[in-house]
Coordinates of C-alpha atoms in Angstrom, one line a residue:
Chain A
M1 CA 47.4 157.2 48.9
A2 CA 49.6 156.4 45.9
G3 CA 52.6 158.2 47.3
L4 CA 52.4 161.0 44.8
A5 CA 53.1 164.7 45.7
L6 CA 51.1 166.9 43.3
P7 CA 51.4 170.6 42.3
I8 CA 48.4 171.4 44.3
E9 CA 47.4 173.2 47.4
S10 CA 44.2 172.3 49.4
H11 CA 42.4 175.5 50.2
V12 CA 39.1 176.2 51.8
L13 CA 36.3 177.8 49.9
Q14 CA 33.1 179.2 51.4
A15 CA 29.6 179.2 49.9
F16 CA 26.4 180.8 51.1
V17 CA 22.6 180.4 50.8
S18 CA 20.2 183.2 51.5
E19 CA 16.6 182.9 52.8
G20 CA 14.1 181.8 50.3
L21 CA 12.8 184.4 47.8
K22 CA 10.3 184.6 45.0
P23 CA 12.1 184.2 41.6
M24 CA 14.3 187.1 41.0
L25 CA 17.3 185.7 39.2
D26 CA 17.0 183.2 36.3
H27 CA 20.7 183.1 35.3
V28 CA 24.0 182.5 36.9
L29 CA 25.6 185.8 37.4
T30 CA 29.3 186.0 37.8
Y31 CA 31.8 188.9 38.5
G32 CA 35.0 187.7 36.9
A33 CA 37.3 190.3 38.2
G34 CA 36.0 189.9 41.8
H35 CA 35.5 186.1 41.7
F36 CA 31.8 186.4 42.7
Y37 CA 28.9 184.1 41.5
I38 CA 25.3 184.0 42.2
S39 CA 22.2 182.0 41.2
Q40 CA 18.9 181.2 42.6
S41 CA 17.9 177.7 43.6
D42 CA 14.5 176.0 43.0
K43 CA 13.9 176.4 46.7
G44 CA 14.2 180.2 46.4
G45 CA 17.3 180.8 48.2
L46 CA 20.2 182.6 46.4
V47 CA 23.3 180.5 46.3
F48 CA 26.5 182.5 46.0
G49 CA 30.2 182.6 46.8
G50 CA 33.5 184.2 45.8
D51 CA 37.1 184.2 46.8
L52 CA 39.0 181.6 48.8
D53 CA 40.0 182.2 52.3
M54 CA 43.6 182.0 50.8
Y55 CA 45.3 179.5 53.1
N56 CA 45.5 175.7 53.3
S57 CA 42.8 174.1 55.2
Y58 CA 40.5 171.1 55.2
A59 CA 38.1 172.8 57.6
Q60 CA 34.4 172.9 56.7
R61 CA 34.1 176.5 57.6
G62 CA 36.0 179.7 56.9
N63 CA 36.5 183.1 58.4
L64 CA 34.5 186.3 58.7
P65 CA 36.8 188.5 56.7
S66 CA 36.1 186.4 53.7
V67 CA 32.4 186.5 54.3
E68 CA 32.5 190.3 54.3
H69 CA 34.6 190.3 51.2
V70 CA 32.2 188.0 49.3
L71 CA 29.1 189.9 50.4
T72 CA 30.7 193.2 49.5
A73 CA 31.1 191.9 45.9
G74 CA 27.5 190.7 45.9
L75 CA 26.2 194.1 47.1
A76 CA 28.2 195.9 44.5
M77 CA 26.5 193.9 41.7
L78 CA 23.0 193.4 43.3
P79 CA 22.2 196.0 46.0
Q80 CA 18.9 194.4 46.7
L81 CA 20.8 191.7 48.5
S82 CA 21.5 194.1 51.4
R83 CA 18.5 193.2 53.5
L84 CA 18.7 189.4 52.9
R85 CA 19.6 187.0 55.6
V86 CA 22.3 184.4 55.0
V87 CA 20.7 181.2 56.5
R88 CA 23.5 178.8 55.6
S89 CA 27.2 178.9 55.1
W90 CA 29.9 176.3 54.9
G91 CA 33.3 175.6 53.6
G92 CA 34.8 172.9 51.5
V93 CA 38.2 172.0 50.2
V94 CA 39.3 173.0 46.7
D95 CA 42.4 171.6 45.0
M96 CA 44.1 174.7 43.7
S97 CA 46.7 173.8 41.1
M98 CA 50.0 175.7 40.6
D99 CA 48.8 177.3 37.3
G100 CA 45.1 177.4 37.9
S101 CA 44.3 174.8 35.2
P102 CA 43.3 171.2 35.8
I103 CA 45.4 168.1 35.5
I104 CA 43.8 165.6 33.3
G105 CA 45.8 162.7 32.1
K106 CA 48.3 160.0 33.1
S107 CA 50.2 159.7 36.2
P108 CA 53.8 158.3 36.8
L109 CA 52.0 155.0 37.9
A110 CA 50.6 152.6 35.3
N111 CA 46.8 152.4 35.3
L112 CA 46.4 155.4 37.5
Y113 CA 44.9 158.5 35.9
L114 CA 44.5 162.0 37.2
N115 CA 41.6 164.4 36.9
C116 CA 42.2 167.1 39.5
G117 CA 43.4 170.6 40.1
W118 CA 40.0 172.1 39.1
C119 CA 40.5 174.8 41.7
Y120 CA 37.1 176.4 42.5
G121 CA 35.6 175.7 39.1
G122 CA 34.9 172.7 37.1
F123 CA 31.3 171.7 37.9
K124 CA 30.1 173.2 34.7
A125 CA 33.0 171.5 32.9
T126 CA 32.2 168.1 34.2
P127 CA 30.5 166.7 31.0
G128 CA 33.5 167.7 28.7
S129 CA 36.2 166.8 31.3
G130 CA 34.5 163.4 31.9
W131 CA 34.4 162.7 28.2
V132 CA 38.1 163.4 27.5
F133 CA 39.0 161.6 30.8
A134 CA 37.1 158.5 29.6
H135 CA 38.9 158.7 26.3
T136 CA 42.3 159.0 28.2
I137 CA 41.6 155.9 30.3
A138 CA 40.2 153.8 27.4
N139 CA 43.1 154.6 25.2
D140 CA 45.9 155.1 27.8
A141 CA 46.6 158.3 26.1
P142 CA 45.1 161.8 26.2
H143 CA 42.5 163.1 23.8
A144 CA 43.6 166.1 21.8
L145 CA 41.5 168.4 23.9
N146 CA 43.3 167.5 27.2
Q147 CA 46.7 166.8 25.7
A148 CA 48.1 170.0 27.3
Y149 CA 46.7 169.3 30.8
T150 CA 49.5 167.0 31.8
L151 CA 51.1 166.6 35.2
T152 CA 54.5 166.9 33.7
R153 CA 53.8 170.4 32.2
F154 CA 55.3 171.9 35.5
E155 CA 58.6 170.3 34.9
T156 CA 58.8 171.4 31.3
G157 CA 57.4 174.9 31.7
H158 CA 54.3 174.4 29.5
L159 CA 52.1 176.0 32.1
L160 CA 48.4 176.9 31.5
D161 CA 48.4 180.0 33.7
E162 CA 45.5 182.1 32.2
G163 CA 45.7 184.7 34.9
G164 CA 49.5 185.0 34.8
N165 CA 49.7 184.7 38.6
G166 CA 52.6 182.3 38.9
P167 CA 53.0 179.5 41.3
F168 CA 50.7 180.8 44.0
P169 CA 47.6 178.6 44.1
G170 CA 45.5 180.9 46.3
H171 CA 45.8 183.6 43.5
H172 CA 44.4 181.5 40.7
Chain B
M1 CA 39.7 185.9 63.0
I2 CA 42.8 183.8 63.3
R3 CA 45.5 185.4 65.4
I4 CA 49.1 185.3 64.2
T5 CA 52.0 186.5 66.3
C6 CA 54.2 188.7 64.3
P7 CA 57.7 188.9 65.9
Y8 CA 57.7 192.7 65.5
C9 CA 54.1 193.7 65.7
G10 CA 52.6 191.2 68.2
S11 CA 49.4 189.2 67.9
R12 CA 47.4 190.5 64.8
D13 CA 44.3 189.3 62.9
H14 CA 45.2 187.1 60.0
A15 CA 43.6 189.5 57.5
E16 CA 46.7 191.7 57.8
F17 CA 48.8 189.0 56.5
T18 CA 49.4 187.4 53.0
Y19 CA 49.7 183.6 52.9
V20 CA 52.9 182.5 51.5
G21 CA 52.6 178.8 51.9
D22 CA 54.3 175.7 53.1
A23 CA 57.3 176.6 55.3
T24 CA 58.8 173.1 55.2
K25 CA 60.0 173.3 51.6
E26 CA 63.8 173.7 51.3
R27 CA 65.0 176.0 48.7
P28 CA 67.9 174.4 46.7
P29 CA 71.2 176.2 46.9
L30 CA 72.1 178.7 44.2
G31 CA 75.5 179.4 42.9
A32 CA 76.5 176.0 41.3
A33 CA 75.2 175.3 37.8
V34 CA 71.7 173.8 37.9
T35 CA 72.1 170.4 36.3
D36 CA 69.0 168.9 37.7
R37 CA 65.6 170.6 37.5
R38 CA 64.0 168.2 40.0
P39 CA 64.9 169.9 43.3
W40 CA 63.7 173.3 41.9
H41 CA 60.5 171.7 40.6
D42 CA 59.9 170.0 43.9
Y43 CA 60.5 173.3 45.8
V44 CA 58.4 175.4 43.6
Y45 CA 55.4 173.1 42.7
L46 CA 55.0 170.2 44.9
R47 CA 53.0 170.2 48.2
E48 CA 52.2 167.6 50.8
N49 CA 49.0 169.3 52.1
P50 CA 48.9 167.4 55.4
R51 CA 45.6 167.0 57.3
G52 CA 46.8 168.2 60.7
P53 CA 49.4 170.7 61.8
H54 CA 50.8 172.7 58.9
L55 CA 54.0 174.9 59.2
E56 CA 53.3 178.0 57.1
Y57 CA 54.7 181.4 56.0
W58 CA 52.5 184.4 56.5
Q59 CA 54.0 187.9 55.5
H60 CA 52.7 190.8 57.4
T61 CA 51.9 192.8 54.3
H62 CA 49.5 195.3 56.2
G63 CA 51.9 195.8 59.0
C64 CA 55.6 195.7 59.1
R65 CA 55.9 193.8 55.8
T66 CA 58.5 191.6 57.1
A67 CA 59.6 189.2 54.4
A68 CA 59.6 185.5 55.2
A69 CA 63.2 184.5 55.1
P70 CA 63.8 180.9 54.1
S71 CA 66.4 180.3 56.8
S72 CA 64.8 182.1 59.8
R73 CA 61.2 181.0 59.1
C74 CA 59.7 184.1 60.7
C75 CA 56.0 184.2 61.1
A76 CA 55.7 180.5 60.6
I77 CA 52.7 179.1 62.6
P78 CA 52.0 175.6 63.4

């Protein structure tokens, strides 16, 4: 759109919803080592997901090996999921950055600001990220909290690679 | 579910492979002193992510483990 190439790979991530149940989970449960998350919606269905399919795609569906992988993690945490039916699944694009951290700040173009590279996370960070992004736009300069999340950090080596996985977006 | 044709093992399920990424990136030549970081930064970090055909490297890690050579572009699939 603006002719910029970014340090991002567009991967597909699947998500799933089970049949409706009486309330059984009143938290968001996550399994950090296995990239699994689950919560229960107001309609009763369990909403869950996990790892990426691990390749570039804009498709709105993923592959069965990933389904098995995600459900295996889910059953390891909550064996009572074993008899539940999955009634809905889909895939969506996630912008995986080269160090697993978002890019919030100025771009090489004047009056164009970037807030991207959130990978498969970020929904719960929306209020905070929106706040610093608004500050960045209003002042044409980053807030102290998003000062490190620059696009140029990949040129200078100031990466924010929490997992230490290197420039392999699918592994973040 | 996706079938990838390995030049040594034939057509195998994509779960046997590890995705390596964009096969269109040209690795800058080594040897000479690196005076400009930009070609290396471009090769390591920047991606086009086209919506459409995408030439990719896949390494057959659960099979012959053929390493994707930059010049031969083995296992690249459109």
